[in-house]
Short mmCIF file of N, CA and C in Angstrom, two decimals:
data_model
loop_
_atom_site.label_atom_id
_atom_site.label_comp_id
_atom_site.label_asym_id
_atom_site.label_seq_id
_atom_site.Cartn_x
_atom_site.Cartn_y
_atom_site.Cartn_z
N MET A 760 0.84 -1.18 0.00
CA MET A 760 0.00 0.00 0.00
C MET A 760 0.89 1.24 0.00
N ARG A 761 0.42 2.25 -0.71
CA ARG A 761 1.13 3.52 -0.76
C ARG A 761 0.23 4.61 -0.20
N TYR A 762 0.87 5.68 0.26
CA TYR A 762 0.10 6.81 0.79
C TYR A 762 0.68 8.12 0.28
N GLY A 763 -0.20 9.11 0.19
CA GLY A 763 0.20 10.43 -0.28
C GLY A 763 0.63 11.33 0.86
N GLN A 764 -0.04 11.21 2.00
CA GLN A 764 0.33 12.01 3.17
C GLN A 764 -0.35 11.47 4.42
N ILE A 765 0.23 11.85 5.53
CA ILE A 765 -0.35 11.63 6.85
C ILE A 765 -0.41 13.01 7.49
N ARG A 766 -1.60 13.42 7.87
CA ARG A 766 -1.77 14.69 8.57
C ARG A 766 -1.96 14.38 10.05
N LYS A 767 -1.02 14.85 10.87
CA LYS A 767 -1.14 14.64 12.31
C LYS A 767 -2.38 15.32 12.85
N MET A 768 -2.64 16.55 12.39
CA MET A 768 -3.79 17.33 12.87
C MET A 768 -4.59 17.82 11.67
N ASP A 769 -5.82 17.37 11.57
CA ASP A 769 -6.69 17.69 10.45
C ASP A 769 -8.07 18.03 11.01
N ILE A 770 -8.63 19.18 10.62
CA ILE A 770 -9.94 19.57 11.11
C ILE A 770 -11.02 19.53 10.03
N ALA A 771 -10.65 19.09 8.83
CA ALA A 771 -11.58 19.11 7.70
C ALA A 771 -12.27 17.78 7.43
N ASN A 772 -11.79 16.70 7.99
CA ASN A 772 -12.26 15.37 7.59
C ASN A 772 -12.80 14.57 8.76
N GLY A 773 -13.75 15.17 9.46
CA GLY A 773 -14.37 14.56 10.62
C GLY A 773 -14.34 15.53 11.78
N PRO A 774 -15.12 15.24 12.82
CA PRO A 774 -15.22 16.16 13.95
C PRO A 774 -13.95 16.18 14.82
N GLY A 775 -13.67 17.34 15.35
CA GLY A 775 -12.51 17.51 16.22
C GLY A 775 -11.22 17.59 15.44
N ILE A 776 -10.13 17.46 16.16
CA ILE A 776 -8.80 17.41 15.54
C ILE A 776 -8.46 15.94 15.33
N ARG A 777 -8.25 15.56 14.09
CA ARG A 777 -8.07 14.16 13.74
C ARG A 777 -6.72 13.94 13.07
N THR A 778 -6.26 12.72 13.11
CA THR A 778 -5.13 12.30 12.27
C THR A 778 -5.73 11.69 11.02
N SER A 779 -5.22 12.12 9.86
CA SER A 779 -5.76 11.62 8.59
C SER A 779 -4.68 10.94 7.77
N VAL A 780 -5.04 9.81 7.19
CA VAL A 780 -4.17 9.05 6.31
C VAL A 780 -4.78 9.07 4.91
N PHE A 781 -4.02 9.57 3.95
CA PHE A 781 -4.45 9.63 2.56
C PHE A 781 -3.73 8.54 1.78
N VAL A 782 -4.44 7.46 1.47
CA VAL A 782 -3.86 6.38 0.67
C VAL A 782 -3.91 6.79 -0.81
N THR A 783 -3.14 6.10 -1.64
CA THR A 783 -3.19 6.39 -3.07
C THR A 783 -3.79 5.20 -3.82
N GLY A 784 -4.31 5.51 -4.99
CA GLY A 784 -4.97 4.51 -5.82
C GLY A 784 -6.47 4.67 -5.75
N CYS A 785 -7.06 5.03 -6.90
CA CYS A 785 -8.51 5.18 -6.97
C CYS A 785 -8.92 5.11 -8.43
N THR A 786 -9.90 4.27 -8.71
CA THR A 786 -10.38 4.11 -10.09
C THR A 786 -11.69 4.85 -10.35
N HIS A 787 -12.21 5.58 -9.37
CA HIS A 787 -13.48 6.29 -9.56
C HIS A 787 -13.34 7.47 -10.52
N HIS A 788 -12.22 8.17 -10.43
CA HIS A 788 -11.96 9.34 -11.29
C HIS A 788 -13.11 10.34 -11.29
N CYS A 789 -13.56 10.74 -10.11
CA CYS A 789 -14.63 11.72 -9.99
C CYS A 789 -14.20 13.04 -10.62
N TYR A 790 -15.09 13.65 -11.36
CA TYR A 790 -14.83 14.94 -11.99
C TYR A 790 -14.56 15.98 -10.90
N ASN A 791 -13.46 16.70 -11.03
CA ASN A 791 -13.01 17.72 -10.07
C ASN A 791 -12.63 17.12 -8.71
N CYS A 792 -12.12 15.92 -8.72
CA CYS A 792 -11.60 15.28 -7.50
C CYS A 792 -10.62 16.23 -6.83
N PHE A 793 -10.69 16.37 -5.50
CA PHE A 793 -9.79 17.28 -4.81
C PHE A 793 -8.40 16.68 -4.58
N ASN A 794 -8.22 15.42 -4.85
CA ASN A 794 -6.92 14.76 -4.70
C ASN A 794 -6.58 13.94 -5.95
N GLU A 795 -6.61 14.58 -7.08
CA GLU A 795 -6.43 13.86 -8.34
C GLU A 795 -5.12 13.09 -8.41
N GLU A 796 -4.03 13.65 -7.87
CA GLU A 796 -2.75 12.93 -7.95
C GLU A 796 -2.77 11.64 -7.13
N TYR A 797 -3.68 11.56 -6.15
CA TYR A 797 -3.77 10.35 -5.33
C TYR A 797 -4.53 9.23 -6.02
N GLN A 798 -5.07 9.46 -7.20
CA GLN A 798 -5.72 8.40 -7.95
C GLN A 798 -4.71 7.37 -8.45
N ASN A 799 -3.50 7.80 -8.68
CA ASN A 799 -2.44 6.93 -9.21
C ASN A 799 -1.96 6.00 -8.09
N PRO A 800 -2.10 4.68 -8.24
CA PRO A 800 -1.67 3.76 -7.18
C PRO A 800 -0.15 3.70 -7.00
N GLU A 801 0.60 4.25 -7.95
CA GLU A 801 2.06 4.26 -7.84
C GLU A 801 2.57 5.55 -7.20
N PHE A 802 1.68 6.51 -6.97
CA PHE A 802 2.06 7.78 -6.37
C PHE A 802 2.30 7.60 -4.87
N GLY A 803 3.16 8.39 -4.32
CA GLY A 803 3.35 8.41 -2.88
C GLY A 803 4.44 7.49 -2.39
N THR A 804 4.38 7.21 -1.11
CA THR A 804 5.40 6.47 -0.38
C THR A 804 4.85 5.13 0.07
N LEU A 805 5.69 4.12 0.03
CA LEU A 805 5.29 2.79 0.49
C LEU A 805 5.06 2.81 2.00
N TRP A 806 3.93 2.26 2.43
CA TRP A 806 3.58 2.20 3.86
C TRP A 806 4.41 1.11 4.53
N THR A 807 4.94 1.42 5.72
CA THR A 807 5.70 0.44 6.50
C THR A 807 5.19 0.46 7.95
N ASP A 808 5.76 -0.41 8.78
CA ASP A 808 5.42 -0.40 10.20
C ASP A 808 5.75 0.94 10.85
N LYS A 809 6.73 1.64 10.32
CA LYS A 809 7.11 2.95 10.86
C LYS A 809 5.93 3.93 10.79
N GLU A 810 5.20 3.92 9.68
CA GLU A 810 4.04 4.80 9.54
C GLU A 810 2.92 4.39 10.49
N THR A 811 2.72 3.09 10.64
CA THR A 811 1.70 2.62 11.58
C THR A 811 2.02 3.08 12.98
N ASP A 812 3.27 2.92 13.39
CA ASP A 812 3.71 3.36 14.73
C ASP A 812 3.52 4.86 14.89
N GLN A 813 3.83 5.62 13.85
CA GLN A 813 3.68 7.07 13.89
C GLN A 813 2.21 7.46 14.08
N VAL A 814 1.31 6.86 13.32
CA VAL A 814 -0.11 7.15 13.44
C VAL A 814 -0.61 6.80 14.84
N ILE A 815 -0.22 5.66 15.35
CA ILE A 815 -0.63 5.25 16.70
C ILE A 815 -0.14 6.27 17.73
N SER A 816 1.09 6.74 17.59
CA SER A 816 1.61 7.73 18.54
C SER A 816 0.80 9.02 18.47
N TYR A 817 0.40 9.44 17.29
CA TYR A 817 -0.45 10.63 17.15
C TYR A 817 -1.79 10.42 17.85
N LEU A 818 -2.39 9.25 17.63
CA LEU A 818 -3.71 8.97 18.17
C LEU A 818 -3.72 8.87 19.70
N LYS A 819 -2.57 8.64 20.29
CA LYS A 819 -2.47 8.58 21.75
C LYS A 819 -2.43 9.96 22.39
N GLU A 820 -2.24 11.00 21.59
CA GLU A 820 -2.20 12.36 22.12
C GLU A 820 -3.61 12.80 22.50
N PRO A 821 -3.78 13.45 23.65
CA PRO A 821 -5.12 13.81 24.12
C PRO A 821 -5.87 14.80 23.23
N THR A 822 -5.18 15.55 22.42
CA THR A 822 -5.85 16.53 21.55
C THR A 822 -6.43 15.90 20.29
N ILE A 823 -6.07 14.66 19.97
CA ILE A 823 -6.52 14.00 18.75
C ILE A 823 -7.82 13.25 19.02
N SER A 824 -8.85 13.57 18.22
CA SER A 824 -10.19 12.99 18.40
C SER A 824 -10.40 11.65 17.71
N GLY A 825 -9.57 11.35 16.70
CA GLY A 825 -9.75 10.11 15.98
C GLY A 825 -8.93 10.03 14.73
N LEU A 826 -9.16 8.99 13.96
CA LEU A 826 -8.43 8.71 12.72
C LEU A 826 -9.40 8.77 11.56
N THR A 827 -8.94 9.37 10.46
CA THR A 827 -9.72 9.40 9.23
C THR A 827 -8.91 8.78 8.11
N LEU A 828 -9.54 7.89 7.34
CA LEU A 828 -8.94 7.25 6.18
C LEU A 828 -9.59 7.81 4.93
N LEU A 829 -8.77 8.29 4.00
CA LEU A 829 -9.28 8.80 2.74
C LEU A 829 -8.19 8.72 1.71
N GLY A 830 -8.37 9.33 0.59
CA GLY A 830 -7.34 9.17 -0.42
C GLY A 830 -7.52 10.02 -1.64
N GLY A 831 -7.31 9.34 -2.73
CA GLY A 831 -7.34 7.94 -3.11
C GLY A 831 -8.64 7.27 -2.65
N GLU A 832 -8.62 5.98 -2.65
CA GLU A 832 -9.78 5.18 -2.26
C GLU A 832 -9.36 4.12 -1.25
N PRO A 833 -9.68 4.34 0.04
CA PRO A 833 -9.33 3.34 1.04
C PRO A 833 -9.87 1.95 0.73
N MET A 834 -11.05 1.87 0.15
CA MET A 834 -11.66 0.57 -0.11
C MET A 834 -11.03 -0.16 -1.30
N GLN A 835 -10.08 0.46 -1.96
CA GLN A 835 -9.26 -0.21 -2.97
C GLN A 835 -7.87 -0.51 -2.39
N ASN A 836 -7.73 -0.33 -1.08
CA ASN A 836 -6.48 -0.59 -0.37
C ASN A 836 -6.72 -1.45 0.86
N THR A 837 -7.71 -2.33 0.80
CA THR A 837 -8.08 -3.11 1.98
C THR A 837 -6.97 -4.04 2.46
N ASP A 838 -6.23 -4.64 1.54
CA ASP A 838 -5.16 -5.56 1.96
C ASP A 838 -4.12 -4.85 2.81
N GLY A 839 -3.84 -3.61 2.49
CA GLY A 839 -2.87 -2.84 3.27
C GLY A 839 -3.47 -2.23 4.52
N LEU A 840 -4.70 -1.75 4.43
CA LEU A 840 -5.29 -1.02 5.56
C LEU A 840 -5.81 -1.92 6.67
N ILE A 841 -6.34 -3.07 6.37
CA ILE A 841 -6.91 -3.92 7.42
C ILE A 841 -5.90 -4.23 8.52
N PRO A 842 -4.67 -4.68 8.20
CA PRO A 842 -3.73 -4.94 9.29
C PRO A 842 -3.33 -3.67 10.05
N VAL A 843 -3.27 -2.55 9.36
CA VAL A 843 -2.93 -1.28 10.02
C VAL A 843 -4.03 -0.92 11.01
N ILE A 844 -5.28 -0.98 10.58
CA ILE A 844 -6.39 -0.59 11.46
C ILE A 844 -6.55 -1.59 12.60
N ARG A 845 -6.27 -2.84 12.37
CA ARG A 845 -6.30 -3.81 13.49
C ARG A 845 -5.26 -3.44 14.54
N ARG A 846 -4.07 -3.05 14.10
CA ARG A 846 -3.02 -2.62 15.04
C ARG A 846 -3.45 -1.36 15.78
N VAL A 847 -4.07 -0.43 15.07
CA VAL A 847 -4.55 0.79 15.71
C VAL A 847 -5.58 0.43 16.78
N ARG A 848 -6.53 -0.42 16.44
CA ARG A 848 -7.58 -0.83 17.38
C ARG A 848 -7.01 -1.50 18.63
N GLU A 849 -5.93 -2.28 18.46
CA GLU A 849 -5.29 -2.94 19.61
C GLU A 849 -4.55 -1.94 20.49
N ALA A 850 -4.05 -0.87 19.90
CA ALA A 850 -3.18 0.06 20.62
C ALA A 850 -3.91 1.22 21.28
N VAL A 851 -5.02 1.65 20.69
CA VAL A 851 -5.68 2.86 21.19
C VAL A 851 -7.18 2.79 20.94
N ASP A 852 -7.94 3.33 21.88
CA ASP A 852 -9.40 3.42 21.74
C ASP A 852 -9.69 4.73 21.03
N THR A 853 -10.06 4.65 19.77
CA THR A 853 -10.28 5.86 18.98
C THR A 853 -11.43 5.68 18.02
N ASN A 854 -11.93 6.79 17.54
CA ASN A 854 -13.00 6.83 16.56
C ASN A 854 -12.37 6.82 15.17
N ILE A 855 -12.87 5.97 14.27
CA ILE A 855 -12.29 5.86 12.92
C ILE A 855 -13.36 6.16 11.87
N TRP A 856 -13.04 7.13 11.02
CA TRP A 856 -13.88 7.49 9.88
C TRP A 856 -13.19 6.99 8.62
N VAL A 857 -13.98 6.60 7.63
CA VAL A 857 -13.44 6.22 6.32
C VAL A 857 -14.30 6.88 5.24
N TYR A 858 -13.63 7.46 4.26
CA TYR A 858 -14.30 8.05 3.10
C TYR A 858 -14.16 7.09 1.94
N SER A 859 -15.25 6.91 1.18
CA SER A 859 -15.21 6.02 0.03
C SER A 859 -16.14 6.52 -1.07
N GLY A 860 -15.70 6.34 -2.30
CA GLY A 860 -16.53 6.63 -3.46
C GLY A 860 -17.58 5.55 -3.70
N TYR A 861 -17.45 4.43 -3.01
CA TYR A 861 -18.47 3.38 -3.08
C TYR A 861 -19.58 3.71 -2.09
N VAL A 862 -20.78 3.23 -2.35
CA VAL A 862 -21.85 3.38 -1.37
C VAL A 862 -21.88 2.17 -0.45
N TYR A 863 -22.46 2.35 0.71
CA TYR A 863 -22.51 1.32 1.74
C TYR A 863 -23.01 -0.01 1.18
N GLU A 864 -24.08 0.05 0.41
CA GLU A 864 -24.70 -1.16 -0.12
C GLU A 864 -23.75 -1.96 -1.02
N GLU A 865 -22.84 -1.28 -1.70
CA GLU A 865 -21.82 -1.96 -2.51
C GLU A 865 -20.73 -2.56 -1.62
N LEU A 866 -20.32 -1.80 -0.62
CA LEU A 866 -19.21 -2.23 0.24
C LEU A 866 -19.50 -3.52 0.98
N VAL A 867 -20.72 -3.68 1.46
CA VAL A 867 -21.03 -4.87 2.26
C VAL A 867 -21.15 -6.13 1.42
N LYS A 868 -21.16 -5.99 0.10
CA LYS A 868 -21.21 -7.16 -0.78
C LYS A 868 -19.82 -7.71 -1.11
N ASP A 869 -18.77 -7.00 -0.74
CA ASP A 869 -17.40 -7.41 -1.02
C ASP A 869 -16.73 -7.75 0.32
N GLU A 870 -16.21 -8.97 0.42
CA GLU A 870 -15.67 -9.46 1.68
C GLU A 870 -14.57 -8.58 2.26
N GLY A 871 -13.59 -8.18 1.45
CA GLY A 871 -12.48 -7.37 1.93
C GLY A 871 -12.93 -5.97 2.33
N ARG A 872 -13.78 -5.36 1.54
CA ARG A 872 -14.26 -4.01 1.84
C ARG A 872 -15.15 -4.02 3.08
N LYS A 873 -15.96 -5.04 3.21
CA LYS A 873 -16.80 -5.18 4.39
C LYS A 873 -15.95 -5.34 5.64
N ALA A 874 -14.86 -6.09 5.53
CA ALA A 874 -13.97 -6.30 6.67
C ALA A 874 -13.34 -4.98 7.14
N LEU A 875 -12.92 -4.15 6.20
CA LEU A 875 -12.37 -2.85 6.58
C LEU A 875 -13.47 -1.98 7.17
N LEU A 876 -14.62 -1.96 6.55
CA LEU A 876 -15.75 -1.16 7.02
C LEU A 876 -16.10 -1.52 8.47
N GLU A 877 -16.09 -2.79 8.79
CA GLU A 877 -16.45 -3.24 10.13
C GLU A 877 -15.44 -2.80 11.19
N LEU A 878 -14.25 -2.39 10.77
CA LEU A 878 -13.25 -1.86 11.70
C LEU A 878 -13.42 -0.36 11.94
N CYS A 879 -14.34 0.25 11.19
CA CYS A 879 -14.54 1.69 11.25
C CYS A 879 -15.85 2.03 11.96
N ASP A 880 -15.95 3.28 12.41
CA ASP A 880 -17.14 3.75 13.11
C ASP A 880 -18.07 4.53 12.21
N VAL A 881 -17.50 5.28 11.28
CA VAL A 881 -18.29 6.16 10.41
C VAL A 881 -17.79 6.00 8.98
N LEU A 882 -18.75 5.96 8.05
CA LEU A 882 -18.46 5.90 6.62
C LEU A 882 -19.07 7.12 5.95
N VAL A 883 -18.25 7.84 5.20
CA VAL A 883 -18.76 8.87 4.31
C VAL A 883 -18.73 8.22 2.93
N ASP A 884 -19.93 7.96 2.38
CA ASP A 884 -19.99 7.14 1.17
C ASP A 884 -20.45 7.91 -0.05
N GLY A 885 -20.15 7.34 -1.21
CA GLY A 885 -20.61 7.87 -2.48
C GLY A 885 -19.56 8.72 -3.17
N PRO A 886 -19.60 8.72 -4.50
CA PRO A 886 -18.62 9.49 -5.26
C PRO A 886 -18.93 10.99 -5.17
N PHE A 887 -17.88 11.81 -5.21
CA PHE A 887 -18.09 13.25 -5.30
C PHE A 887 -18.74 13.56 -6.63
N GLN A 888 -19.80 14.37 -6.60
CA GLN A 888 -20.49 14.78 -7.82
C GLN A 888 -20.50 16.30 -7.89
N GLU A 889 -19.77 16.82 -8.86
CA GLU A 889 -19.62 18.26 -9.02
C GLU A 889 -20.97 18.97 -9.07
N ALA A 890 -21.94 18.42 -9.76
CA ALA A 890 -23.26 19.06 -9.90
C ALA A 890 -23.99 19.17 -8.56
N LEU A 891 -23.60 18.34 -7.58
CA LEU A 891 -24.23 18.35 -6.26
C LEU A 891 -23.32 18.94 -5.18
N LYS A 892 -22.25 19.60 -5.59
CA LYS A 892 -21.29 20.21 -4.67
C LYS A 892 -22.00 21.24 -3.79
N ASP A 893 -21.70 21.17 -2.48
CA ASP A 893 -22.29 22.10 -1.52
C ASP A 893 -21.29 22.32 -0.39
N PRO A 894 -20.60 23.46 -0.38
CA PRO A 894 -19.59 23.71 0.66
C PRO A 894 -20.18 23.87 2.07
N GLY A 895 -21.49 23.94 2.20
CA GLY A 895 -22.12 24.07 3.50
C GLY A 895 -22.39 22.75 4.20
N LEU A 896 -22.12 21.64 3.56
CA LEU A 896 -22.36 20.33 4.15
C LEU A 896 -21.27 19.96 5.15
N TYR A 897 -21.65 19.24 6.18
CA TYR A 897 -20.66 18.73 7.13
C TYR A 897 -19.82 17.64 6.48
N PHE A 898 -18.52 17.81 6.48
CA PHE A 898 -17.54 16.75 6.19
C PHE A 898 -17.77 15.96 4.92
N ARG A 899 -18.33 16.57 3.92
CA ARG A 899 -18.50 15.91 2.62
C ARG A 899 -18.60 16.99 1.56
N GLY A 900 -18.38 16.63 0.32
CA GLY A 900 -18.31 17.60 -0.75
C GLY A 900 -19.58 17.78 -1.56
N SER A 901 -20.39 16.72 -1.67
CA SER A 901 -21.59 16.81 -2.49
C SER A 901 -22.76 16.14 -1.76
N SER A 902 -23.97 16.61 -2.08
CA SER A 902 -25.16 16.21 -1.31
C SER A 902 -25.57 14.75 -1.50
N ASN A 903 -25.03 14.06 -2.49
CA ASN A 903 -25.32 12.63 -2.64
C ASN A 903 -24.58 11.78 -1.62
N GLN A 904 -23.52 12.33 -1.04
CA GLN A 904 -22.72 11.57 -0.09
C GLN A 904 -23.41 11.53 1.27
N ARG A 905 -23.28 10.39 1.94
CA ARG A 905 -23.93 10.19 3.23
C ARG A 905 -22.87 9.99 4.31
N ILE A 906 -23.20 10.42 5.51
CA ILE A 906 -22.34 10.17 6.68
C ILE A 906 -23.07 9.13 7.51
N ILE A 907 -22.54 7.92 7.49
CA ILE A 907 -23.24 6.75 8.05
C ILE A 907 -22.58 6.29 9.35
N ASP A 908 -23.40 6.08 10.35
CA ASP A 908 -22.96 5.48 11.61
C ASP A 908 -22.89 3.97 11.37
N VAL A 909 -21.70 3.46 11.18
CA VAL A 909 -21.53 2.06 10.79
C VAL A 909 -22.04 1.10 11.85
N LYS A 910 -21.72 1.34 13.12
CA LYS A 910 -22.12 0.41 14.18
C LYS A 910 -23.64 0.37 14.33
N GLU A 911 -24.30 1.52 14.31
CA GLU A 911 -25.76 1.55 14.41
C GLU A 911 -26.41 0.94 13.17
N THR A 912 -25.82 1.17 12.02
CA THR A 912 -26.33 0.58 10.77
C THR A 912 -26.29 -0.94 10.85
N GLN A 913 -25.19 -1.48 11.36
CA GLN A 913 -25.08 -2.93 11.50
C GLN A 913 -26.10 -3.46 12.50
N LYS A 914 -26.27 -2.73 13.60
CA LYS A 914 -27.19 -3.15 14.66
C LYS A 914 -28.64 -3.12 14.17
N GLN A 915 -29.03 -2.04 13.48
CA GLN A 915 -30.41 -1.87 13.05
C GLN A 915 -30.72 -2.51 11.70
N LYS A 916 -29.67 -2.95 11.02
CA LYS A 916 -29.81 -3.58 9.69
C LYS A 916 -30.48 -2.65 8.67
N GLN A 917 -30.21 -1.36 8.83
CA GLN A 917 -30.61 -0.34 7.86
C GLN A 917 -29.68 0.85 8.05
N VAL A 918 -29.47 1.61 7.00
CA VAL A 918 -28.53 2.72 7.04
C VAL A 918 -29.01 3.77 8.03
N VAL A 919 -28.12 4.11 8.97
CA VAL A 919 -28.39 5.13 9.98
C VAL A 919 -27.43 6.29 9.73
N LEU A 920 -27.99 7.45 9.46
CA LEU A 920 -27.19 8.63 9.12
C LEU A 920 -26.88 9.47 10.35
N LEU A 921 -25.66 10.03 10.37
CA LEU A 921 -25.34 11.12 11.28
C LEU A 921 -25.70 12.39 10.54
N TRP A 922 -26.22 13.39 11.19
CA TRP A 922 -26.60 14.65 10.54
C TRP A 922 -27.46 14.39 9.30
N PRO A 923 -28.64 13.81 9.45
CA PRO A 923 -29.49 13.51 8.28
C PRO A 923 -29.78 14.71 7.38
N ASP A 924 -29.82 15.91 7.96
CA ASP A 924 -30.06 17.09 7.12
C ASP A 924 -28.80 17.58 6.44
N GLY A 925 -27.64 16.98 6.76
CA GLY A 925 -26.39 17.31 6.10
C GLY A 925 -25.66 18.51 6.66
N ARG A 926 -26.23 19.18 7.64
CA ARG A 926 -25.60 20.39 8.18
C ARG A 926 -25.47 20.33 9.68
#
């Protein structure tokens, strides 16, 4: 797995001050993607145990509210991310958000993507759509995207949204 950047402190991709990991590789090619260079799976730096240890150390700081996975497309990097997130879960009690161009209903049909999803607390799903762009929405770029409470969705067996009105 490769990554484009690790932000120790990020306030744009989930509530509070978060650590964000931007993986590379994405085949969605959304029009006006905000991270176009991260679509290339060969872009960035190879992930090692050093990066995992670094992320865990950030997440142990009291000012950090959680971890956010985005990219690129995290759900096209499940082989690399699943062991990383398992290590994070063993080391620290934290909230994990994942952004994906896939919708929830697609993710749960794929064994690897479902496995990564089940390690996360919140999913921001759906491809960015320029025609539905709305800078007033919480933590998402376009109104087709949903912010899903993964644990409640699994429990209730139906999609449960955080901020159903989007603001």
